[in-house]
mmCIF file of C-alpha atoms in Angstrom:
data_model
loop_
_atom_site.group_PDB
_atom_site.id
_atom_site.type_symbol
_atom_site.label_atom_id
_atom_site.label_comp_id
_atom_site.label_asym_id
_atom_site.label_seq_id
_atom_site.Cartn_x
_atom_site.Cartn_y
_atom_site.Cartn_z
ATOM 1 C CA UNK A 1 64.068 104.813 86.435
ATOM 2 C CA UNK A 2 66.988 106.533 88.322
ATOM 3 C CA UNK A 3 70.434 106.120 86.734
ATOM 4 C CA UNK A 4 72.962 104.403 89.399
ATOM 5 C CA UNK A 5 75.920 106.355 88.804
ATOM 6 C CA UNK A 6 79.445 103.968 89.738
ATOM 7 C CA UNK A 7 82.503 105.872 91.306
ATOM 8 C CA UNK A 8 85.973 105.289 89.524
ATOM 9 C CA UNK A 9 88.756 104.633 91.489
ATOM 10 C CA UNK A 10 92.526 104.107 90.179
ATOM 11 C CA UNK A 11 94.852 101.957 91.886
ATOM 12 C CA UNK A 12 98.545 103.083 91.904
ATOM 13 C CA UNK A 13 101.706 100.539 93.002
ATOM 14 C CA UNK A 14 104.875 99.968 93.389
ATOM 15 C CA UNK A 15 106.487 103.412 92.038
ATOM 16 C CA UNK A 16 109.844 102.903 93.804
ATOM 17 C CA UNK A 17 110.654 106.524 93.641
ATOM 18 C CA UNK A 18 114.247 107.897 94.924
ATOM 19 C CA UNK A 19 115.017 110.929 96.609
ATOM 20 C CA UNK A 20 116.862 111.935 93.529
ATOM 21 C CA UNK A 21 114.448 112.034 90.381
ATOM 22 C CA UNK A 22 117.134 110.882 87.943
ATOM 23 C CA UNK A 23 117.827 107.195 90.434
ATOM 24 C CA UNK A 24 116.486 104.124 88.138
ATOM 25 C CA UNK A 25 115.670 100.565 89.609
ATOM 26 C CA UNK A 26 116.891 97.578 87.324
ATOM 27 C CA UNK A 27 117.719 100.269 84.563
ATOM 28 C CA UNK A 28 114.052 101.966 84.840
ATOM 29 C CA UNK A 29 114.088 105.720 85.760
ATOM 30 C CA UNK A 30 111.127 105.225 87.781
ATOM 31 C CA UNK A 31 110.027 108.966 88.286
ATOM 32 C CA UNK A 32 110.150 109.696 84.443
ATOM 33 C CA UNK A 33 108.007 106.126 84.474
ATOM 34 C CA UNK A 34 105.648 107.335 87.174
ATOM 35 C CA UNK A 35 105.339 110.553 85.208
ATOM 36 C CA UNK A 36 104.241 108.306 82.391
ATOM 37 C CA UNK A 37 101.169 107.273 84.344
ATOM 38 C CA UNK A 38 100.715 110.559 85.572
ATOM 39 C CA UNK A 39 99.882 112.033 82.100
ATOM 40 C CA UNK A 40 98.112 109.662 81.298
ATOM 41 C CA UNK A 41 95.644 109.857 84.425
ATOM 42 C CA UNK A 42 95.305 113.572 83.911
ATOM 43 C CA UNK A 43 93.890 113.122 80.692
ATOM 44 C CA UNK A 44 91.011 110.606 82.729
ATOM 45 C CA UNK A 45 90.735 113.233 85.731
ATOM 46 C CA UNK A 46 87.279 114.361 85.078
ATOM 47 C CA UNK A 47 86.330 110.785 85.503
ATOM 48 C CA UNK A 48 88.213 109.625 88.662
ATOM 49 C CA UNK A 49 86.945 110.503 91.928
ATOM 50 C CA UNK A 50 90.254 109.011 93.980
ATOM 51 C CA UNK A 51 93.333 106.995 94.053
ATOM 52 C CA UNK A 52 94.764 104.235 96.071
ATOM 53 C CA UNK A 53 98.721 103.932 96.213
ATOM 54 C CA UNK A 54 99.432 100.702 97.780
ATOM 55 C CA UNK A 55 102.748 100.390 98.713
ATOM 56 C CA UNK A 56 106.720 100.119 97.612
ATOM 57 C CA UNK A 57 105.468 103.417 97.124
ATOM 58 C CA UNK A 58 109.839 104.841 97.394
ATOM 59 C CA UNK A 59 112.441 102.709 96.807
ATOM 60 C CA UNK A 60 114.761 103.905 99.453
ATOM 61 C CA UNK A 61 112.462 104.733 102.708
ATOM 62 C CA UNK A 62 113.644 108.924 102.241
ATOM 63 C CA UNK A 63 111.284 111.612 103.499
ATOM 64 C CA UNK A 64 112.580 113.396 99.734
ATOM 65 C CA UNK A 65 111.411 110.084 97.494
ATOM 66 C CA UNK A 66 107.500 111.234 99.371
ATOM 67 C CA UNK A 67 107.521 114.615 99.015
ATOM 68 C CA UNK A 68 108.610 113.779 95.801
ATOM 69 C CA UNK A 69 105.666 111.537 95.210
ATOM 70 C CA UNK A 70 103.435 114.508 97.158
ATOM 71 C CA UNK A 71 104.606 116.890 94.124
ATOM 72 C CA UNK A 72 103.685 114.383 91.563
ATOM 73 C CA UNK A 73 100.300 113.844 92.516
ATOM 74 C CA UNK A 74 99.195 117.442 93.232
ATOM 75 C CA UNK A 75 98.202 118.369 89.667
ATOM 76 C CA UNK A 76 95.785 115.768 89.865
ATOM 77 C CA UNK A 77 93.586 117.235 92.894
ATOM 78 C CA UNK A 78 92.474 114.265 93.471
ATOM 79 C CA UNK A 79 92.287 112.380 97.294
ATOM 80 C CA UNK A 80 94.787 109.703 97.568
ATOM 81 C CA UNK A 81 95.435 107.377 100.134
ATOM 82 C CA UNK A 82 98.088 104.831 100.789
ATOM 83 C CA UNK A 83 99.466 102.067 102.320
ATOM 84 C CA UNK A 84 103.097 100.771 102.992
ATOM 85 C CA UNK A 85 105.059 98.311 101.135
ATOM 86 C CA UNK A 86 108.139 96.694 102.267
ATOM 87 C CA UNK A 87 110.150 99.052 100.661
ATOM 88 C CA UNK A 88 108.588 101.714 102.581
ATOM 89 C CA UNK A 89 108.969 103.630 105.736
ATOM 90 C CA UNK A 90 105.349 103.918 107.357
ATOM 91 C CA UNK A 91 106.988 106.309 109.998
ATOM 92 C CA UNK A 92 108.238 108.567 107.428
ATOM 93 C CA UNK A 93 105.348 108.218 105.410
ATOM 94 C CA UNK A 94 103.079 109.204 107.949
ATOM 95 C CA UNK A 95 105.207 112.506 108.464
ATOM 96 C CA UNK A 96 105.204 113.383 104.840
ATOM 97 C CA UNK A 97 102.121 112.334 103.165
ATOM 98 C CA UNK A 98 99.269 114.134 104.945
ATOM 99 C CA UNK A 99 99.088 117.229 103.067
ATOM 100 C CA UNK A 100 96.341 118.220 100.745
ATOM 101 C CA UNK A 101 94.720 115.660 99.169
ATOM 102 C CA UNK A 102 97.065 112.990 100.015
ATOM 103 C CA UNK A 103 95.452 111.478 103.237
ATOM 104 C CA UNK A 104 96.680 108.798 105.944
ATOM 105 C CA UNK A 105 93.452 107.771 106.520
ATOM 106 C CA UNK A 106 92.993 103.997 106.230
ATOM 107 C CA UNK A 107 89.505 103.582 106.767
ATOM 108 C CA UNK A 108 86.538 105.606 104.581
ATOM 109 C CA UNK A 109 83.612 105.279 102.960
ATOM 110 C CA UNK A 110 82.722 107.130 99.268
ATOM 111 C CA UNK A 111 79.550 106.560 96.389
ATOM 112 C CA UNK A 112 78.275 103.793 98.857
ATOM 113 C CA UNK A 113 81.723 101.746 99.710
ATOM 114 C CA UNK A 114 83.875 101.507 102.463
ATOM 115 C CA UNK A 115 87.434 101.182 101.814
ATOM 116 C CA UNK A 116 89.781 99.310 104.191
ATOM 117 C CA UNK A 117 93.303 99.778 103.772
ATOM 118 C CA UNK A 118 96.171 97.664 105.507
ATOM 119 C CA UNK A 119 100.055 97.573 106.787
ATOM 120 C CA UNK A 120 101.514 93.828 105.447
ATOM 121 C CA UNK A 121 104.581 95.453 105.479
ATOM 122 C CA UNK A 122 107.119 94.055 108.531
ATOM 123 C CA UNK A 123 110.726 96.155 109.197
ATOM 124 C CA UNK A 124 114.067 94.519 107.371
ATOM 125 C CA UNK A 125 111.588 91.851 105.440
ATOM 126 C CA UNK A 126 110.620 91.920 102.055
ATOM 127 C CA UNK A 127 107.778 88.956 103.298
ATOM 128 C CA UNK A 128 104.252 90.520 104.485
ATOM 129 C CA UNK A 129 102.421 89.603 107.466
ATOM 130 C CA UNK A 130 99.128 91.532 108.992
ATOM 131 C CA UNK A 131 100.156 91.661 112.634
ATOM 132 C CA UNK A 132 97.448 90.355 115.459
ATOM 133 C CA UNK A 133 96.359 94.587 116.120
ATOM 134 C CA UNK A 134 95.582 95.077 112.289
ATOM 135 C CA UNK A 135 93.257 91.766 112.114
ATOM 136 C CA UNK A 136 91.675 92.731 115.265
ATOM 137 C CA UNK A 137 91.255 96.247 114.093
ATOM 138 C CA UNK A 138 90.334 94.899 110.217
ATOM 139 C CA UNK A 139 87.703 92.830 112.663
ATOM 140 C CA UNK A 140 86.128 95.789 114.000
ATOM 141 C CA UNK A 141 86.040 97.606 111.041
ATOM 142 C CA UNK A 142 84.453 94.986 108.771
ATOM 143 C CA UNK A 143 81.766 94.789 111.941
ATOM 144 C CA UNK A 144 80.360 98.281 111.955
ATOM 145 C CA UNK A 145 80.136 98.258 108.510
ATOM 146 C CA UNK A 146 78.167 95.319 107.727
ATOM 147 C CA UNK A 147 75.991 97.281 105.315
ATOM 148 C CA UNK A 148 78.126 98.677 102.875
ATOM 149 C CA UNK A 149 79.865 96.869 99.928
ATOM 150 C CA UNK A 150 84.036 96.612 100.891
ATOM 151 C CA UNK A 151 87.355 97.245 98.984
ATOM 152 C CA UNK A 152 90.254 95.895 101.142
ATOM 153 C CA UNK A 153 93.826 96.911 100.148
ATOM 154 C CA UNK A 154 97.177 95.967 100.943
ATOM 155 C CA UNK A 155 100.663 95.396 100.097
ATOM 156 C CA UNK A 156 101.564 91.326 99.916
ATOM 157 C CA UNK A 157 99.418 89.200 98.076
ATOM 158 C CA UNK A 158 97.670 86.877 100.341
ATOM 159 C CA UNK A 159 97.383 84.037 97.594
ATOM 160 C CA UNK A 160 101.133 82.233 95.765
ATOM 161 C CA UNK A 161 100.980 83.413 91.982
ATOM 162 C CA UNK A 162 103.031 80.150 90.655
ATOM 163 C CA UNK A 163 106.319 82.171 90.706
ATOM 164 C CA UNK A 164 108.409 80.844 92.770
ATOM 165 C CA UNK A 165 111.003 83.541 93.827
ATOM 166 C CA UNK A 166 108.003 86.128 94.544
ATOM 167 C CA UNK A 167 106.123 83.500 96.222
ATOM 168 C CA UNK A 168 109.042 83.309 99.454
ATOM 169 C CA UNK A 169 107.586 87.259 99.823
ATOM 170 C CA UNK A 170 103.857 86.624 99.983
ATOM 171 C CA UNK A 171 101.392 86.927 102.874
ATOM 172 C CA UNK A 172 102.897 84.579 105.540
ATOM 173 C CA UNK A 173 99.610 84.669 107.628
ATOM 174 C CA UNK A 174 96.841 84.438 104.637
ATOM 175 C CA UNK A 175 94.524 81.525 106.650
ATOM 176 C CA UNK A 176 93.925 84.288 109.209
ATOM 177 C CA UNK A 177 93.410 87.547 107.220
ATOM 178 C CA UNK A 178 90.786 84.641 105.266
ATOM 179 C CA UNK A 179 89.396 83.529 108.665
ATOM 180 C CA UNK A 180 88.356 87.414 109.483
ATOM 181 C CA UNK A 181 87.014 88.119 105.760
ATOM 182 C CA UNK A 182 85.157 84.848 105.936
ATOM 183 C CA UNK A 183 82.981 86.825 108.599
ATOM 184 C CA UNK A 184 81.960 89.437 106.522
ATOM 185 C CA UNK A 185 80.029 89.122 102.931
ATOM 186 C CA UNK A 186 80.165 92.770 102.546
ATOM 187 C CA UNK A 187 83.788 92.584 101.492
ATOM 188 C CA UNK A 188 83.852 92.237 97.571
ATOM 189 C CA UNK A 189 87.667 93.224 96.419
ATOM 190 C CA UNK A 190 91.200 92.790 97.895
ATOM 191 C CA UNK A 191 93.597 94.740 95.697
ATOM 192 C CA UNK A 192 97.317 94.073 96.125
ATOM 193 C CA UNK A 193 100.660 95.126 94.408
ATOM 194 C CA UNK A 194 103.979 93.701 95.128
ATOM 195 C CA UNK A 195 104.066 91.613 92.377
ATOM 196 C CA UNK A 196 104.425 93.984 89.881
ATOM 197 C CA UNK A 197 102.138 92.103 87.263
ATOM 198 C CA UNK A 198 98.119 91.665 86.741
ATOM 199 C CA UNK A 199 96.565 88.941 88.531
ATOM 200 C CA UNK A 200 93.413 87.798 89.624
ATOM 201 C CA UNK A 201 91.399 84.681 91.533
ATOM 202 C CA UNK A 202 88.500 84.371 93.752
ATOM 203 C CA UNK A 203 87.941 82.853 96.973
ATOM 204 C CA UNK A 204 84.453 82.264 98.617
ATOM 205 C CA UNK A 205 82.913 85.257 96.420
ATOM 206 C CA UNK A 206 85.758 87.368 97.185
ATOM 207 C CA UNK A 207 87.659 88.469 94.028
ATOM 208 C CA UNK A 208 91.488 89.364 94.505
ATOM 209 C CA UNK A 209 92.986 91.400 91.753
ATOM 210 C CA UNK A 210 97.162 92.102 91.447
ATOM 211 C CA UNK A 211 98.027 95.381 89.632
ATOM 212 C CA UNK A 212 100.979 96.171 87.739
ATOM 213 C CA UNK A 213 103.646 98.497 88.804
ATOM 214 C CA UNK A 214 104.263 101.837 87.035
ATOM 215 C CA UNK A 215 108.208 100.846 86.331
ATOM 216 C CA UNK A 216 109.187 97.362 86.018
ATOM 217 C CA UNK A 217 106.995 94.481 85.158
ATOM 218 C CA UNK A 218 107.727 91.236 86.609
ATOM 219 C CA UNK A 219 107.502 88.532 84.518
ATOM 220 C CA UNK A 220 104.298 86.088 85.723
ATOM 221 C CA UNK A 221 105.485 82.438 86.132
ATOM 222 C CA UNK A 222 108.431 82.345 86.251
ATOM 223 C CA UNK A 223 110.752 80.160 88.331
ATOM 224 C CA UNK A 224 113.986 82.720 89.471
ATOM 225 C CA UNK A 225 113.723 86.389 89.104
ATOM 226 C CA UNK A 226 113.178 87.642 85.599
ATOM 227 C CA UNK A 227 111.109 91.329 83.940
ATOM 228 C CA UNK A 228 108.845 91.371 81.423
ATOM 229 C CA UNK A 229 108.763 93.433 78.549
ATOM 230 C CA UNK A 230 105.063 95.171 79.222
ATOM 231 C CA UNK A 231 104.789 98.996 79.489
ATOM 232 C CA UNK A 232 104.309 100.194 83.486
ATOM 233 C CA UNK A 233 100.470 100.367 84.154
ATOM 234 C CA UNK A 234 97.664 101.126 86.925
ATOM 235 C CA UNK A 235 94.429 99.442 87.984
ATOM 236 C CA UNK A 236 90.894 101.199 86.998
ATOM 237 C CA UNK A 237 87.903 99.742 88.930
ATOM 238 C CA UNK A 238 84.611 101.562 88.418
ATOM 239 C CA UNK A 239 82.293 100.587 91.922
ATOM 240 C CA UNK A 240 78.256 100.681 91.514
ATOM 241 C CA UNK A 241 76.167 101.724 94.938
ATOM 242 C CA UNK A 242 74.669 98.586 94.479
ATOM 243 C CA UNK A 243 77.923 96.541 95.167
ATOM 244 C CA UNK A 244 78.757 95.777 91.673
ATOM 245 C CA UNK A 245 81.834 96.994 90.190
ATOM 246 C CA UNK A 246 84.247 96.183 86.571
ATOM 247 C CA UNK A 247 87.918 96.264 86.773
ATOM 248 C CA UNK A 248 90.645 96.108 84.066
ATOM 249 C CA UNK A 249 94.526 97.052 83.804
ATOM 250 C CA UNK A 250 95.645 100.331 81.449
ATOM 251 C CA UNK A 251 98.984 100.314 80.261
ATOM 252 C CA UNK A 252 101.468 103.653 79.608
ATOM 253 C CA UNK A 253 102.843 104.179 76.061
ATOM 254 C CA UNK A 254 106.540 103.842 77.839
ATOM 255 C CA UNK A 255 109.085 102.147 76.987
ATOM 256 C CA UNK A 256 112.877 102.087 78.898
ATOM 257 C CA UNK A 257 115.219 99.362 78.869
ATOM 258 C CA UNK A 258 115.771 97.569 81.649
ATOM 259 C CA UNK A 259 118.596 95.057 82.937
ATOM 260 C CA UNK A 260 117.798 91.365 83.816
ATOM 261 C CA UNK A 261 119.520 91.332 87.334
ATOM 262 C CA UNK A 262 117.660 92.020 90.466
ATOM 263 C CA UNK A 263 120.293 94.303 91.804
ATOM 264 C CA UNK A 264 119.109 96.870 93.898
ATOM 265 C CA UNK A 265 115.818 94.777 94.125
#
């Protein structure tokens, strides 16, 4: 009997890294944080065949904070591909990440899959919203590829999480990024970030999965802003031909303290 072999896949968020390597968010120096995760993906390399950033990828929009994240990532030779978060600058992004490995591609296909990644992210607002283009174009994709199982990424999650200050920031338009998917039964994941905390729930055989950021961790629940105490962490997903796949969360032996304002946030 032939042995179905999965591809691995790690999903990245939410760095928030600074043109200057030594800037922190909420106390957290979040380069020395991403490094963390860094290390700790090397050591997995053999085993990963790409990665998906999605989003709040810098923390202050600078062409520096992505070529600082294009230095990070090269010792992994691995391909990479993002999306932008609403602390992004998909302009700048575009300029700077597209060398090597790290491709602006938002649409591919790898061990059987096809990966679908989108913009939530909307200038000045820390709310997402998939403009009318990207559903049409999210349409069109889902359409010619009707016969391959389908990861779709973005920034915002399109569901509330029961916390009520990240909730004002969610997916404003989720009843019509659902009405598209509804279409399609090839589409088997949504991964988000944004929320900088694991999460999951499924709608109509759809399974949506949050990942946690590699700095801060938000703390799930809660009413006003407040962090959590959990190490900064990545998503693992390992995706059978056969449209199958097994997820979980890894977390960083890192520690930093942080301070319990959102400042700078």
């Amino acid at each position: 009997m032939k042995e179905v072999y999965p591809i691995t896949i790690a999903q990245v968020t939410d760095m928030h890294l600074f043109a200057s390597e030594q800037e922190q968010l909420l106390g957290m120096p979040t380069t020395e944080s991403f490094n963390a995760v860094i290390e700790c993906l090397k050591k997995m390399r053999d085993e990963l065949d790409l990665l998906l950033l999605t989003g709040d990828l810098s923390g202050d929009s600078t062409s520096q904070s992505y070529g600082n994240l294009q230095n990070l990532l090269s010792p992994l030779f691995l391909p990479s591909y993002w999306l932008p978060g609403n602390h992004d600058d998909s302009i700048v992004m575009d300029e700077v990440l597209n060398l090597g490995l790290v491709s602006r591609r938002k649409c591919f296909e790898r061990g059987g899959w096809n990966f679908i990644l989108l913009d939530s992210s909307i200038a000045g607002k820390v709310h997402g919203y998939l403009r009318h283009e990207t559903l049409e174009w999210l349409d069109s994709q889902l359409a010619m590829t009707a016969d391959k199982p389908t990861v779709i990424a973005l920034h915002h999650p399109p569901f509330k999480i029961n916390s009520r200050w990240l909730d004002n920031s969610s997916l404003q338009n989720s009843e019509d990024f659902f009405a598209v998917l509804d279409k399609y039964p090839q589409v088997r994941l949504v991964l988000f970030g944004h929320i900088h905390q694991e999460f999951c729930i499924q709608r109509n055989g759809v399974d949506y999965l949050g990942t946690p950021s590699t700095c801060v961790q938000f703390q799930p629940q809660s009413k006003k802003f407040a962090l959590d105490q959990k190490s900064p962490g990545f998503r693992l997903m390992k995706l059978y031909p056969n449209g199958t796949w097994e997820s979980w969360v890894e977390r960083v032996p890192y520690f930093h303290a942080v301070e319990l304002t959102a400042n700078g946030y």
